[in-house]
Amino acid sequence: VGSEMCIRDSIVYPSAELGFNWSQLLDLSTDSSLSFAKLRLAYGEVGLAPDPHGWETGYETASYTSYSDGISLTAFGGGYRLNDDQGNPYLEFEKKKEFEVGMDFRFFKNRLKLSGTWYQNKTSDMLLPIDLNPSSGFDTLLGNIASMENVGLEFDFDYNFFKKKDLSLSIYGNVSTNKNEITDLGSITSVDFSNGASSVKPSAMVGQPVGVLLGSAALHNPDGSLDLDANGFPQLDTSGDKVLGDPNPDWRGAAGLRANYK
């Protein structure tokens, strides 16, 4: 049995952050409503490694069945077969690059705090299994085939509206929104995350967000109306799965009340 060791180049993921407290340039008197103001800029890169043995085709235990009782290799003293998921010696790390800009404000002697951040990130060389023709001897091949983008906005607030010697009350919260889009899937039309277990399939599809729902749809006319049959019933669109909906929220938010005593 032969073996091969693969030595790869080192991987560097740089990051940098710059903060500019521009409130120090202002002449803030003691009765000024603005207490603090800061501009933030940041850039970073991260990576995700493939599975430890994704570069090679290994062996696996298996069981076989038809209409009778199953046969497992472990029931006959143990045994292994060549993995039907082919290894890929050309795998690379997934790479994510993000840039963000933000502002922080404090008012009324720091009793009101506001913070906002805009970000954009791009992920490339995403790892996805590629279906192979079974005549090749394998079912899938893991490859760096996909990419996607995220653009979002985050907003946080904290307001200490009641402050005495022993008791203070604050309300706080956040609101965020994120627009996600798959930008590349190689030669794959879509990826079914339900593995065929559902007629409405959470999927990945170019031009759509991750998790978009695909499934059978009714036939429509060019103007968007339903194409009805002679009896007035909708007809099945046989051209393939269609986008049925997006389960991702338009925005997320949370709020709370904080009480401090002594």
XYZ file of C-alpha atoms in Angstrom:
262
model
C 0.000 0.000 0.000
C 1.539 3.297 -1.055
C 1.235 6.602 0.799
C 1.794 10.205 -0.184
C 2.458 13.264 1.975
C 1.346 16.636 0.662
C 3.185 19.729 1.927
C 1.366 22.994 1.253
C 2.346 26.636 1.393
C 1.717 28.658 4.520
C -1.554 30.588 4.661
C -1.820 34.168 5.892
C -5.080 35.907 6.837
C -4.431 39.637 7.365
C -6.691 42.004 9.259
C -6.529 45.676 10.172
C -8.718 48.086 12.126
C -8.541 51.871 12.312
C -10.410 54.060 14.784
C -10.621 57.849 14.639
C -12.046 59.709 17.642
C -13.045 62.879 15.836
C -14.956 64.246 18.845
C -11.535 65.213 20.255
C -11.194 67.714 17.412
C -14.350 69.480 18.580
C -14.562 71.953 21.404
C -17.125 70.070 23.500
C -18.194 72.165 26.446
C -19.564 70.604 29.612
C -23.144 71.375 28.549
C -22.715 69.983 24.995
C -25.189 67.265 24.066
C -22.483 65.325 22.174
C -20.072 63.485 24.472
C -18.200 61.191 22.098
C -17.913 60.413 18.385
C -15.767 57.799 16.663
C -15.263 56.535 13.106
C -14.290 52.870 12.625
C -12.783 51.201 9.551
C -11.886 47.495 9.418
C -10.746 44.868 6.924
C -10.136 41.177 7.521
C -9.697 37.812 5.857
C -10.452 34.345 7.245
C -10.385 30.829 5.859
C -12.076 27.490 6.326
C -10.049 24.327 5.817
C -11.475 21.270 4.035
C -11.968 18.078 6.018
C -8.631 16.634 7.170
C -8.712 13.856 4.543
C -10.605 15.685 1.827
C -7.514 15.626 -0.389
C -7.456 11.818 -0.565
C -9.826 8.959 -1.335
C -10.007 6.766 1.747
C -11.935 3.702 2.805
C -15.233 3.284 4.628
C -17.372 0.627 6.251
C -20.555 -0.170 4.379
C -23.762 -2.158 4.431
C -25.722 -3.510 1.476
C -29.427 -4.201 1.209
C -32.134 -4.970 -1.301
C -35.575 -6.392 -0.511
C -34.162 -8.775 2.080
C -32.197 -8.304 5.280
C -29.209 -6.004 5.011
C -25.622 -7.294 4.904
C -23.010 -5.374 6.845
C -19.278 -5.865 6.394
C -18.805 -5.538 10.159
C -20.915 -8.685 10.641
C -18.281 -10.786 8.881
C -15.215 -9.964 10.920
C -14.945 -6.370 9.712
C -14.093 -4.956 6.340
C -13.822 -1.796 4.304
C -14.495 -0.619 0.797
C -13.155 2.269 -1.257
C -15.046 5.451 -0.354
C -17.625 6.444 -2.982
C -16.775 10.115 -2.262
C -13.678 10.796 -4.338
C -10.839 12.791 -2.804
C -9.611 15.947 -4.519
C -5.855 16.702 -4.332
C -6.463 20.238 -5.643
C -8.656 21.435 -2.776
C -8.043 24.932 -1.416
C -9.250 26.718 1.698
C -12.495 28.663 1.544
C -11.646 32.374 1.693
C -13.739 35.188 3.131
C -12.839 38.880 2.832
C -14.798 41.582 4.675
C -14.742 45.366 4.834
C -16.783 47.407 7.279
C -17.234 51.036 8.314
C -18.987 52.200 11.461
C -19.800 55.190 13.652
C -20.186 55.387 17.438
C -21.892 58.286 19.228
C -22.583 59.116 22.863
C -24.839 61.939 24.026
C -25.874 63.607 27.266
C -22.790 62.605 29.282
C -22.807 59.072 27.840
C -26.406 58.344 28.828
C -27.416 57.723 25.188
C -25.194 55.465 23.066
C -25.736 54.905 19.336
C -23.690 52.681 17.050
C -24.056 51.802 13.369
C -22.025 49.529 11.090
C -22.160 48.832 7.345
C -20.315 45.768 6.043
C -19.675 43.844 2.854
C -18.030 40.449 2.617
C -17.278 38.015 -0.181
C -16.636 34.288 0.203
C -14.854 32.448 -2.612
C -13.702 28.871 -3.261
C -16.622 27.524 -1.199
C -16.524 23.766 -0.679
C -19.440 21.816 -2.157
C -19.836 18.189 -3.284
C -20.164 17.731 -7.050
C -22.333 14.839 -8.278
C -20.461 12.396 -10.505
C -21.647 9.753 -12.929
C -21.715 6.469 -10.940
C -19.952 4.771 -13.864
C -16.823 6.630 -12.722
C -16.845 4.528 -9.563
C -17.690 7.499 -7.324
C -20.823 9.405 -6.347
C -19.405 12.822 -5.423
C -16.265 14.945 -5.616
C -15.623 17.789 -3.161
C -14.537 20.959 -4.971
C -13.988 24.710 -4.565
C -16.834 25.717 -6.857
C -19.039 28.329 -5.193
C -18.940 31.951 -4.088
C -21.356 34.338 -2.370
C -21.677 37.901 -1.086
C -23.221 39.540 1.973
C -24.053 43.222 2.438
C -25.563 44.346 5.713
C -26.277 47.114 8.182
C -26.310 46.880 11.981
C -27.624 49.452 14.464
C -27.352 49.365 18.290
C -28.666 51.719 20.955
C -28.529 52.013 24.754
C -30.383 54.773 26.659
C -30.042 55.265 30.402
C -33.291 57.192 30.912
C -33.418 56.996 34.724
C -30.376 57.435 36.939
C -30.371 57.945 40.694
C -27.891 57.144 43.453
C -28.944 53.514 43.937
C -31.142 52.812 40.921
C -30.737 53.208 37.165
C -32.907 52.018 34.272
C -31.869 51.585 30.639
C -33.463 50.396 27.435
C -31.254 48.830 24.802
C -31.611 47.014 21.525
C -30.383 46.345 18.027
C -31.674 46.120 14.472
C -29.834 44.454 11.599
C -30.425 43.599 7.967
C -28.411 41.401 5.619
C -28.676 40.794 1.870
C -27.136 37.480 0.833
C -26.588 36.291 -2.737
C -24.991 33.217 -4.289
C -22.784 34.527 -7.114
C -21.306 31.311 -8.516
C -22.004 27.561 -8.409
C -19.716 26.467 -11.223
C -21.655 24.220 -13.594
C -24.262 23.283 -10.956
C -27.785 24.676 -11.374
C -28.738 24.369 -7.698
C -27.805 22.518 -4.507
C -30.587 20.819 -2.517
C -29.866 21.098 1.229
C -32.721 18.708 2.082
C -31.057 15.860 0.131
C -34.344 15.099 -1.604
C -36.261 14.680 1.662
C -38.767 17.430 0.908
C -40.870 18.539 -2.042
C -40.125 22.160 -1.089
C -36.327 22.251 -1.018
C -34.131 24.782 0.815
C -31.400 25.300 -1.756
C -28.492 27.312 -3.107
C -28.998 28.920 -6.518
C -27.080 31.627 -8.395
C -28.685 35.035 -7.982
C -30.670 33.909 -4.924
C -29.970 33.945 -1.160
C -28.802 30.819 0.655
C -31.751 28.637 1.660
C -34.134 29.883 -1.028
C -37.113 27.532 -1.388
C -37.389 25.657 -4.686
C -40.168 23.342 -5.818
C -42.895 22.589 -8.314
C -44.969 25.593 -9.395
C -48.065 26.382 -11.408
C -47.764 27.424 -15.042
C -48.028 31.199 -15.588
C -48.702 33.416 -18.569
C -46.157 36.086 -19.624
C -48.179 38.730 -17.753
C -47.862 36.753 -14.487
C -51.407 35.376 -14.388
C -52.116 31.657 -13.989
C -52.320 29.621 -17.216
C -55.547 27.685 -16.561
C -56.711 24.568 -18.373
C -60.071 24.165 -20.129
C -61.762 23.420 -16.790
C -60.313 26.503 -15.090
C -57.691 24.707 -12.986
C -53.991 25.641 -12.660
C -51.506 23.542 -14.632
C -48.120 22.209 -13.548
C -45.059 23.971 -14.944
C -42.978 21.064 -16.276
C -39.889 23.167 -17.070
C -38.369 22.472 -13.646
C -38.298 23.756 -10.081
C -39.122 27.415 -9.474
C -38.377 29.833 -6.651
C -41.290 29.563 -4.208
C -40.062 31.869 -1.452
C -37.225 33.215 0.649
C -37.173 32.073 4.302
C -34.559 34.670 5.277
C -35.969 37.609 7.277
C -35.875 41.140 5.881
C -34.507 42.315 9.223
C -33.833 41.154 12.769
C -34.238 43.090 15.986
C -34.197 42.814 19.751
C -34.874 45.119 22.691
C -34.531 44.875 26.455
C -34.834 46.697 29.756
C -31.903 46.782 32.178
C -32.207 47.667 35.843
C -29.221 48.280 38.126
C -29.654 48.569 41.871
C -26.740 49.676 44.069
